[in-house]
Amino acid sequence: MMKKFTAIYIISLWFLTLAYAEKTTELYLPIGKSPGLSAKYSLIGTIAEVNSQDHTLTVTGASGTYSVNTTEYTLIFLDKSRLRQPNRYGAFSDFKTGMLIEVRFEADKRHRPAEWIKLQIDK
């Protein structure tokens, strides 16, 4: 019984490590380059509107226009790969109309809050 419990514990720790690793490596990947995620489970588009009061964005993508809700737990990454600079963590104040972004929603649903958002910095 103890061996079975230990095996289950080790396997669950391994899966938690994989989930954490995916979030931490997202900082270093450019927009559209997340293996298995980009365009399939994320939304890539341009910012049409920024609502600082409600912390929401309106994003226009290839499949339509979406309202993106953020929370205090939403990670914001600044993709500076076009400038050949290291990527950084950002803040909601970095969002500007017309900028290219990639949004990963919680639980792969486009009506849930964003888990993370990548913002492409060109200048």
CSV table of C-alpha atoms in Angstrom, one decimal:
chain,number,residue,atom,x,y,z
A,1,MET,CA,0.0,0.0,0.0
A,2,MET,CA,2.8,2.4,0.9
A,3,LYS,CA,4.6,1.7,-2.5
A,4,LYS,CA,1.4,2.5,-4.3
A,5,PHE,CA,0.9,5.8,-2.4
A,6,THR,CA,4.6,6.8,-3.0
A,7,ALA,CA,4.2,6.0,-6.8
A,8,ILE,CA,1.1,8.1,-7.0
A,9,TYR,CA,2.7,11.0,-5.1
A,10,ILE,CA,5.8,10.9,-7.4
A,11,ILE,CA,3.7,10.9,-10.6
A,12,SER,CA,1.5,13.8,-9.4
A,13,LEU,CA,4.6,15.8,-8.6
A,14,TRP,CA,6.0,15.1,-12.1
A,15,PHE,CA,2.8,16.4,-13.7
A,16,LEU,CA,2.8,19.6,-11.5
A,17,THR,CA,6.4,20.2,-12.6
A,18,LEU,CA,5.4,19.9,-16.2
A,19,ALA,CA,2.6,22.4,-15.8
A,20,TYR,CA,4.9,24.9,-14.0
A,21,ALA,CA,7.6,24.4,-16.6
A,22,GLU,CA,5.2,25.3,-19.4
A,23,LYS,CA,4.3,28.6,-17.7
A,24,THR,CA,7.9,29.6,-17.0
A,25,THR,CA,9.2,28.8,-20.5
A,26,GLU,CA,6.4,30.9,-22.2
A,27,LEU,CA,8.4,34.0,-21.3
A,28,TYR,CA,11.1,33.0,-23.7
A,29,LEU,CA,9.0,32.0,-26.7
A,30,PRO,CA,8.0,34.5,-29.4
A,31,ILE,CA,4.3,35.0,-30.3
A,32,GLY,CA,3.0,32.1,-32.3
A,33,LYS,CA,5.9,29.7,-31.4
A,34,SER,CA,4.5,27.9,-28.4
A,35,PRO,CA,4.7,24.2,-29.3
A,36,GLY,CA,1.2,22.6,-29.4
A,37,LEU,CA,-0.5,25.8,-28.1
A,38,SER,CA,-0.2,28.7,-30.6
A,39,ALA,CA,-3.3,29.2,-32.7
A,40,LYS,CA,-4.7,25.9,-31.6
A,41,TYR,CA,-5.4,26.8,-27.9
A,42,SER,CA,-4.5,30.5,-28.0
A,43,LEU,CA,-5.8,33.6,-29.8
A,44,ILE,CA,-3.5,35.6,-31.9
A,45,GLY,CA,-4.7,39.0,-33.0
A,46,THR,CA,-4.4,42.8,-32.6
A,47,ILE,CA,-5.7,44.9,-29.8
A,48,ALA,CA,-8.8,46.9,-30.9
A,49,GLU,CA,-9.6,48.4,-27.5
A,50,VAL,CA,-8.0,48.7,-24.1
A,51,ASN,CA,-10.3,49.2,-21.0
A,52,SER,CA,-8.0,50.1,-18.1
A,53,GLN,CA,-10.8,50.5,-15.6
A,54,ASP,CA,-12.2,46.9,-16.1
A,55,HIS,CA,-8.8,45.4,-17.1
A,56,THR,CA,-10.3,44.0,-20.3
A,57,LEU,CA,-9.1,44.0,-23.9
A,58,THR,CA,-10.9,43.7,-27.2
A,59,VAL,CA,-8.9,41.6,-29.6
A,60,THR,CA,-9.5,41.1,-33.3
A,61,GLY,CA,-8.2,37.8,-34.6
A,62,ALA,CA,-8.6,35.7,-37.8
A,63,SER,CA,-11.8,34.1,-36.3
A,64,GLY,CA,-13.5,37.2,-35.0
A,65,THR,CA,-13.4,39.7,-32.2
A,66,TYR,CA,-13.1,38.6,-28.6
A,67,SER,CA,-13.3,40.3,-25.2
A,68,VAL,CA,-10.3,39.3,-23.1
A,69,ASN,CA,-10.7,39.5,-19.3
A,70,THR,CA,-7.6,39.7,-17.1
A,71,THR,CA,-7.1,39.1,-13.4
A,72,GLU,CA,-4.3,39.8,-11.0
A,73,TYR,CA,-3.0,36.3,-11.8
A,74,THR,CA,-2.8,36.9,-15.6
A,75,LEU,CA,0.9,36.8,-16.6
A,76,ILE,CA,1.9,39.4,-19.2
A,77,PHE,CA,5.0,38.8,-21.3
A,78,LEU,CA,6.7,41.4,-23.5
A,79,ASP,CA,7.9,39.7,-26.7
A,80,LYS,CA,11.0,41.7,-27.7
A,81,SER,CA,12.4,39.1,-30.2
A,82,ARG,CA,12.0,41.4,-33.1
A,83,LEU,CA,14.3,43.9,-31.4
A,84,ARG,CA,16.7,41.1,-30.6
A,85,GLN,CA,16.4,41.8,-26.9
A,86,PRO,CA,15.5,39.4,-24.1
A,87,ASN,CA,11.8,39.1,-23.3
A,88,ARG,CA,10.4,40.6,-20.1
A,89,TYR,CA,7.4,40.5,-17.8
A,90,GLY,CA,5.0,43.3,-18.5
A,91,ALA,CA,2.0,45.0,-16.9
A,92,PHE,CA,-1.5,45.9,-18.1
A,93,SER,CA,-0.3,49.5,-18.8
A,94,ASP,CA,1.9,48.1,-21.6
A,95,PHE,CA,-1.2,47.3,-23.8
A,96,LYS,CA,-1.8,49.8,-26.7
A,97,THR,CA,-4.3,49.7,-29.5
A,98,GLY,CA,-3.0,48.1,-32.7
A,99,MET,CA,-0.4,45.9,-31.0
A,100,LEU,CA,-0.1,42.2,-31.9
A,101,ILE,CA,-0.8,39.8,-29.0
A,102,GLU,CA,-1.2,36.1,-28.2
A,103,VAL,CA,-3.7,35.2,-25.5
A,104,ARG,CA,-3.9,31.8,-23.7
A,105,PHE,CA,-7.2,31.4,-21.9
A,106,GLU,CA,-7.7,29.4,-18.7
A,107,ALA,CA,-9.1,25.9,-19.4
A,108,ASP,CA,-8.8,26.5,-23.2
A,109,LYS,CA,-12.0,28.4,-23.3
A,110,ARG,CA,-12.2,31.7,-25.1
A,111,HIS,CA,-14.7,33.2,-22.7
A,112,ARG,CA,-12.6,32.6,-19.5
A,113,PRO,CA,-10.0,35.0,-18.1
A,114,ALA,CA,-6.6,34.9,-19.7
A,115,GLU,CA,-3.9,32.7,-18.2
A,116,TRP,CA,-1.2,34.6,-20.0
A,117,ILE,CA,-0.8,37.3,-22.7
A,118,LYS,CA,2.2,37.9,-24.9
A,119,LEU,CA,2.5,41.4,-26.3
A,120,GLN,CA,4.8,42.0,-29.3
A,121,ILE,CA,7.1,45.0,-28.8
A,122,ASP,CA,8.4,46.5,-32.1
A,123,LYS,CA,10.0,49.7,-30.8
